[in-house]
Structures are given as structure tokens and as C-alpha cells.
PDB file of C-alpha atoms in Angstrom:
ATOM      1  CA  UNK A   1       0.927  19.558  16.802  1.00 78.00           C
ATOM      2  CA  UNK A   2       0.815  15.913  16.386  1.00 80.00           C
ATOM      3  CA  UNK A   3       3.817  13.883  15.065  1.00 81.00           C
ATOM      4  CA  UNK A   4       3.161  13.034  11.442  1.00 87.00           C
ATOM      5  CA  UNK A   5       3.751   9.404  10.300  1.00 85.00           C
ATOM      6  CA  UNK A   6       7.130  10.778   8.648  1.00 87.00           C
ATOM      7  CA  UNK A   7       8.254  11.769  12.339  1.00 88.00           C
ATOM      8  CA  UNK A   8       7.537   8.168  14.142  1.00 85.00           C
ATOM      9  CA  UNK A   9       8.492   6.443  11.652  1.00 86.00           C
ATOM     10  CA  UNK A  10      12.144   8.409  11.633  1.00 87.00           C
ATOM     11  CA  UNK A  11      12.141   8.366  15.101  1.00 87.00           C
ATOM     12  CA  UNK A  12      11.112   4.141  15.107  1.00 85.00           C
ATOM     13  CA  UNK A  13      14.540   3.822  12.934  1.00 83.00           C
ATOM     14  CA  UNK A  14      17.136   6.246  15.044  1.00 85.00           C
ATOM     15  CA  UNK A  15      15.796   3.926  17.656  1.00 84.00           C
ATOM     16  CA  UNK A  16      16.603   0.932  15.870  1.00 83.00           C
ATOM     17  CA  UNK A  17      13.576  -0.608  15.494  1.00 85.00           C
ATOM     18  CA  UNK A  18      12.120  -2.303  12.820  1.00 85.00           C
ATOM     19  CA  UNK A  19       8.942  -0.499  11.370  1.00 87.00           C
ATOM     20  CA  UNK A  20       5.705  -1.905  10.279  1.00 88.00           C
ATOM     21  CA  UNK A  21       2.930   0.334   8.427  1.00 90.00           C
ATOM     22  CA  UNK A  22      -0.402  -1.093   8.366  1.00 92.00           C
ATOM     23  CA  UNK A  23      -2.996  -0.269   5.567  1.00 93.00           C
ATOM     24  CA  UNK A  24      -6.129  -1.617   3.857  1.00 94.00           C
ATOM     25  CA  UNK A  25      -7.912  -0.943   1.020  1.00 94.00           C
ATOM     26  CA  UNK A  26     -10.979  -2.924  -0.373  1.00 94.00           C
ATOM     27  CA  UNK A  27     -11.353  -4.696  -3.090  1.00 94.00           C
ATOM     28  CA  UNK A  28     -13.948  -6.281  -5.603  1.00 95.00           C
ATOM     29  CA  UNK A  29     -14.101 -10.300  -5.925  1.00 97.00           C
ATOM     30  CA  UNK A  30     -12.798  -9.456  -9.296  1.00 96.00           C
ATOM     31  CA  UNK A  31      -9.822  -7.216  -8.696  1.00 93.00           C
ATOM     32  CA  UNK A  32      -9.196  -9.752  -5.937  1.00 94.00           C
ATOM     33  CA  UNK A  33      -8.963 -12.732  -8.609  1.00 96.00           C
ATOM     34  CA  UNK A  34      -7.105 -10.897 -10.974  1.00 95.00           C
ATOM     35  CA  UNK A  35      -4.288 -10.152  -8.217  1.00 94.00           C
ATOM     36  CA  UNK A  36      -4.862 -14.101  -7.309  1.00 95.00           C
ATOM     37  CA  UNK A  37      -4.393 -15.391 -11.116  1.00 96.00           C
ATOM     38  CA  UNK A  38      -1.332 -12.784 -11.307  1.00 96.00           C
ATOM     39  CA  UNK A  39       0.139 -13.281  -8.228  1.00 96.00           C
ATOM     40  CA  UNK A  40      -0.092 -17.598  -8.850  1.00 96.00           C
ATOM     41  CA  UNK A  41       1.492 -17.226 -11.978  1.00 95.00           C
ATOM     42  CA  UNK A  42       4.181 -14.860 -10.224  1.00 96.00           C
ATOM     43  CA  UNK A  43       4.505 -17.668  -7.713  1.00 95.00           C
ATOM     44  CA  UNK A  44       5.176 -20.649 -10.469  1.00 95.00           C
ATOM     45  CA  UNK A  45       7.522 -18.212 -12.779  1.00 93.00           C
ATOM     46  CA  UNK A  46      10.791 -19.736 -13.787  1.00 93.00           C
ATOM     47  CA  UNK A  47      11.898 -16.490 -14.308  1.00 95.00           C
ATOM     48  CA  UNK A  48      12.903 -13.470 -11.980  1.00 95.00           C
ATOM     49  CA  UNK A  49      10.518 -14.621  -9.916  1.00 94.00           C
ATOM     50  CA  UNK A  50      11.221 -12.454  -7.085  1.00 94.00           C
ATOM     51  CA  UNK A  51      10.553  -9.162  -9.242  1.00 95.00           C
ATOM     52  CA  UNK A  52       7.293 -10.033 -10.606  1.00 95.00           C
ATOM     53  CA  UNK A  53       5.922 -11.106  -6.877  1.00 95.00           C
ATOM     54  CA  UNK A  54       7.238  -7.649  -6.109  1.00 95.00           C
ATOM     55  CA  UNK A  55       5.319  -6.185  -8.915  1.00 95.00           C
ATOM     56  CA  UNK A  56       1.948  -7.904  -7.956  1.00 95.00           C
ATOM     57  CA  UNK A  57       2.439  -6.800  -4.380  1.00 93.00           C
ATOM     58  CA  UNK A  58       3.023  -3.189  -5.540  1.00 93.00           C
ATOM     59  CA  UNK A  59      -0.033  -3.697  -7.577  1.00 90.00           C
ATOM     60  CA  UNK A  60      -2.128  -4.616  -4.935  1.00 90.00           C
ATOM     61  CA  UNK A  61      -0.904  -2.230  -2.034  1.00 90.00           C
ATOM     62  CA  UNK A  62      -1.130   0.888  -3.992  1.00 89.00           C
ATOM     63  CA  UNK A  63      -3.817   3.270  -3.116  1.00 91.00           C
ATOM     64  CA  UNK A  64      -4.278   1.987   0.126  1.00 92.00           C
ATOM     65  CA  UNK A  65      -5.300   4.057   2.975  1.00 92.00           C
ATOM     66  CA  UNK A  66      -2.475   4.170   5.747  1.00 90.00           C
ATOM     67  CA  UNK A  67      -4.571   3.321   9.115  1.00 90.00           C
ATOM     68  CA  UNK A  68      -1.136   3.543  11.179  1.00 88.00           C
ATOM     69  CA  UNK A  69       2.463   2.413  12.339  1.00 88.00           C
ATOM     70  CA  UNK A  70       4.275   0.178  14.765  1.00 87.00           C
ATOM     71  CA  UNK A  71       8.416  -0.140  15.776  1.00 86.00           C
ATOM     72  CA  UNK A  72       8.941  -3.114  16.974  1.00 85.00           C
ATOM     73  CA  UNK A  73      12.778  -4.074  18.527  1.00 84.00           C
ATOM     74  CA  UNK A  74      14.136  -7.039  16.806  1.00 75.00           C
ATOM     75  CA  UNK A  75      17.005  -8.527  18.553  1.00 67.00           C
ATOM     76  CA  UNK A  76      19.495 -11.266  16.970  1.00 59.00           C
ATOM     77  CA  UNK A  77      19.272 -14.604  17.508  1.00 65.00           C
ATOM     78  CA  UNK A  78      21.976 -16.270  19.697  1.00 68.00           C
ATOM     79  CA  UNK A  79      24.966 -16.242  17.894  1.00 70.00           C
ATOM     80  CA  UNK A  80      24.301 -14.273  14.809  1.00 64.00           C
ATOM     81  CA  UNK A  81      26.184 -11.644  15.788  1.00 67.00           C
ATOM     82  CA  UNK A  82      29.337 -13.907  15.858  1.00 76.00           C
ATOM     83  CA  UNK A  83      28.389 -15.661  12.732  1.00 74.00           C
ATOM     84  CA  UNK A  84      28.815 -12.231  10.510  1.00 74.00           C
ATOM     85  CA  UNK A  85      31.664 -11.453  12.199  1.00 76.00           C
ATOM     86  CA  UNK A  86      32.963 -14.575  11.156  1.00 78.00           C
ATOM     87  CA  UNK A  87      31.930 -14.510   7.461  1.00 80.00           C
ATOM     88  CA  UNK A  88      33.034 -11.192   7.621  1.00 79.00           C
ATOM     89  CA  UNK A  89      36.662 -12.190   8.054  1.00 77.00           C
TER      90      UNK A  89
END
């Protein structure tokens, strides 16, 4: 049987990898300027900010149809390594 997206993507992280699903979904020129207006004012909030971007991307990526997956190796930039050590101390 084929690996299920559950599998690679398991599989993608024992190997270390940093994972990427890709979807889609379409949209109607009004759903897509509601999400614009929402996510704008998300944008410009003075307050938790970062949760209500987080709620208009959950907004808009729900429902979509998965179309597949990617692991990608992401190596540390010269030095990092060393630099949490250090903070770490």
C-alpha cells in the first residue's frame, strides 16, 4: 500500500527535516476581501497581534484540499550552533 501523508510526514521529522504541506482551496472575490479587510486590520492591531493573524490564517486555510508534502533539510547558519550554546550558559 502506499504511504499515507501521516507516514512521510513522520518519517520527514525522524529525519530531521523540516516539513512543508501544500494545499489550495478556491475562493470567491468576496470571501477573498473579507479575509483581506480581516487580515489588514489583523496586520495594524495594537493588540495581540500575533493571535488574530493566526486566527485569519486559520480562517482562510481551513477546508483546503491537501495536494501534497515536501521535507526539506534545513541546516544552521554558521555559527548558530555556538551562539545557543552560549546563551545557553
Amino acid at each position: 500500500a502506499e504511504p499515507t501523508l501521516e507516514e512521510h510526514l513522520s518519517e520527514f521529522a525522524q529525519e530531521g527535516l523540516r516539513t512543508l504541506v501544500l494545499g489550495r482551496r478556491s475562493i470567491s472575490q468576496d470571501d477573498f476581501e473579507k479575509w483581506h479587510t480581516d487580515y489588514e486590520r489583523a496586520q495594524n492591531a495594537m493588540q495581540d497581534r500575533e493571535g488574530r493573524l493566526a486566527q485569519v490564517a486559520e480562517d482562510l486555510e481551513s477546508g483546503m484540499e491537501i495536494v501534497g508534502a515536501t521535507g526539506i533539510e534545513d541546516k544552521l547558519q554558521d555559527d548558530v550552533a555556538e551562539t545557543i550554546v552560549k546563551i545557553r550558559e
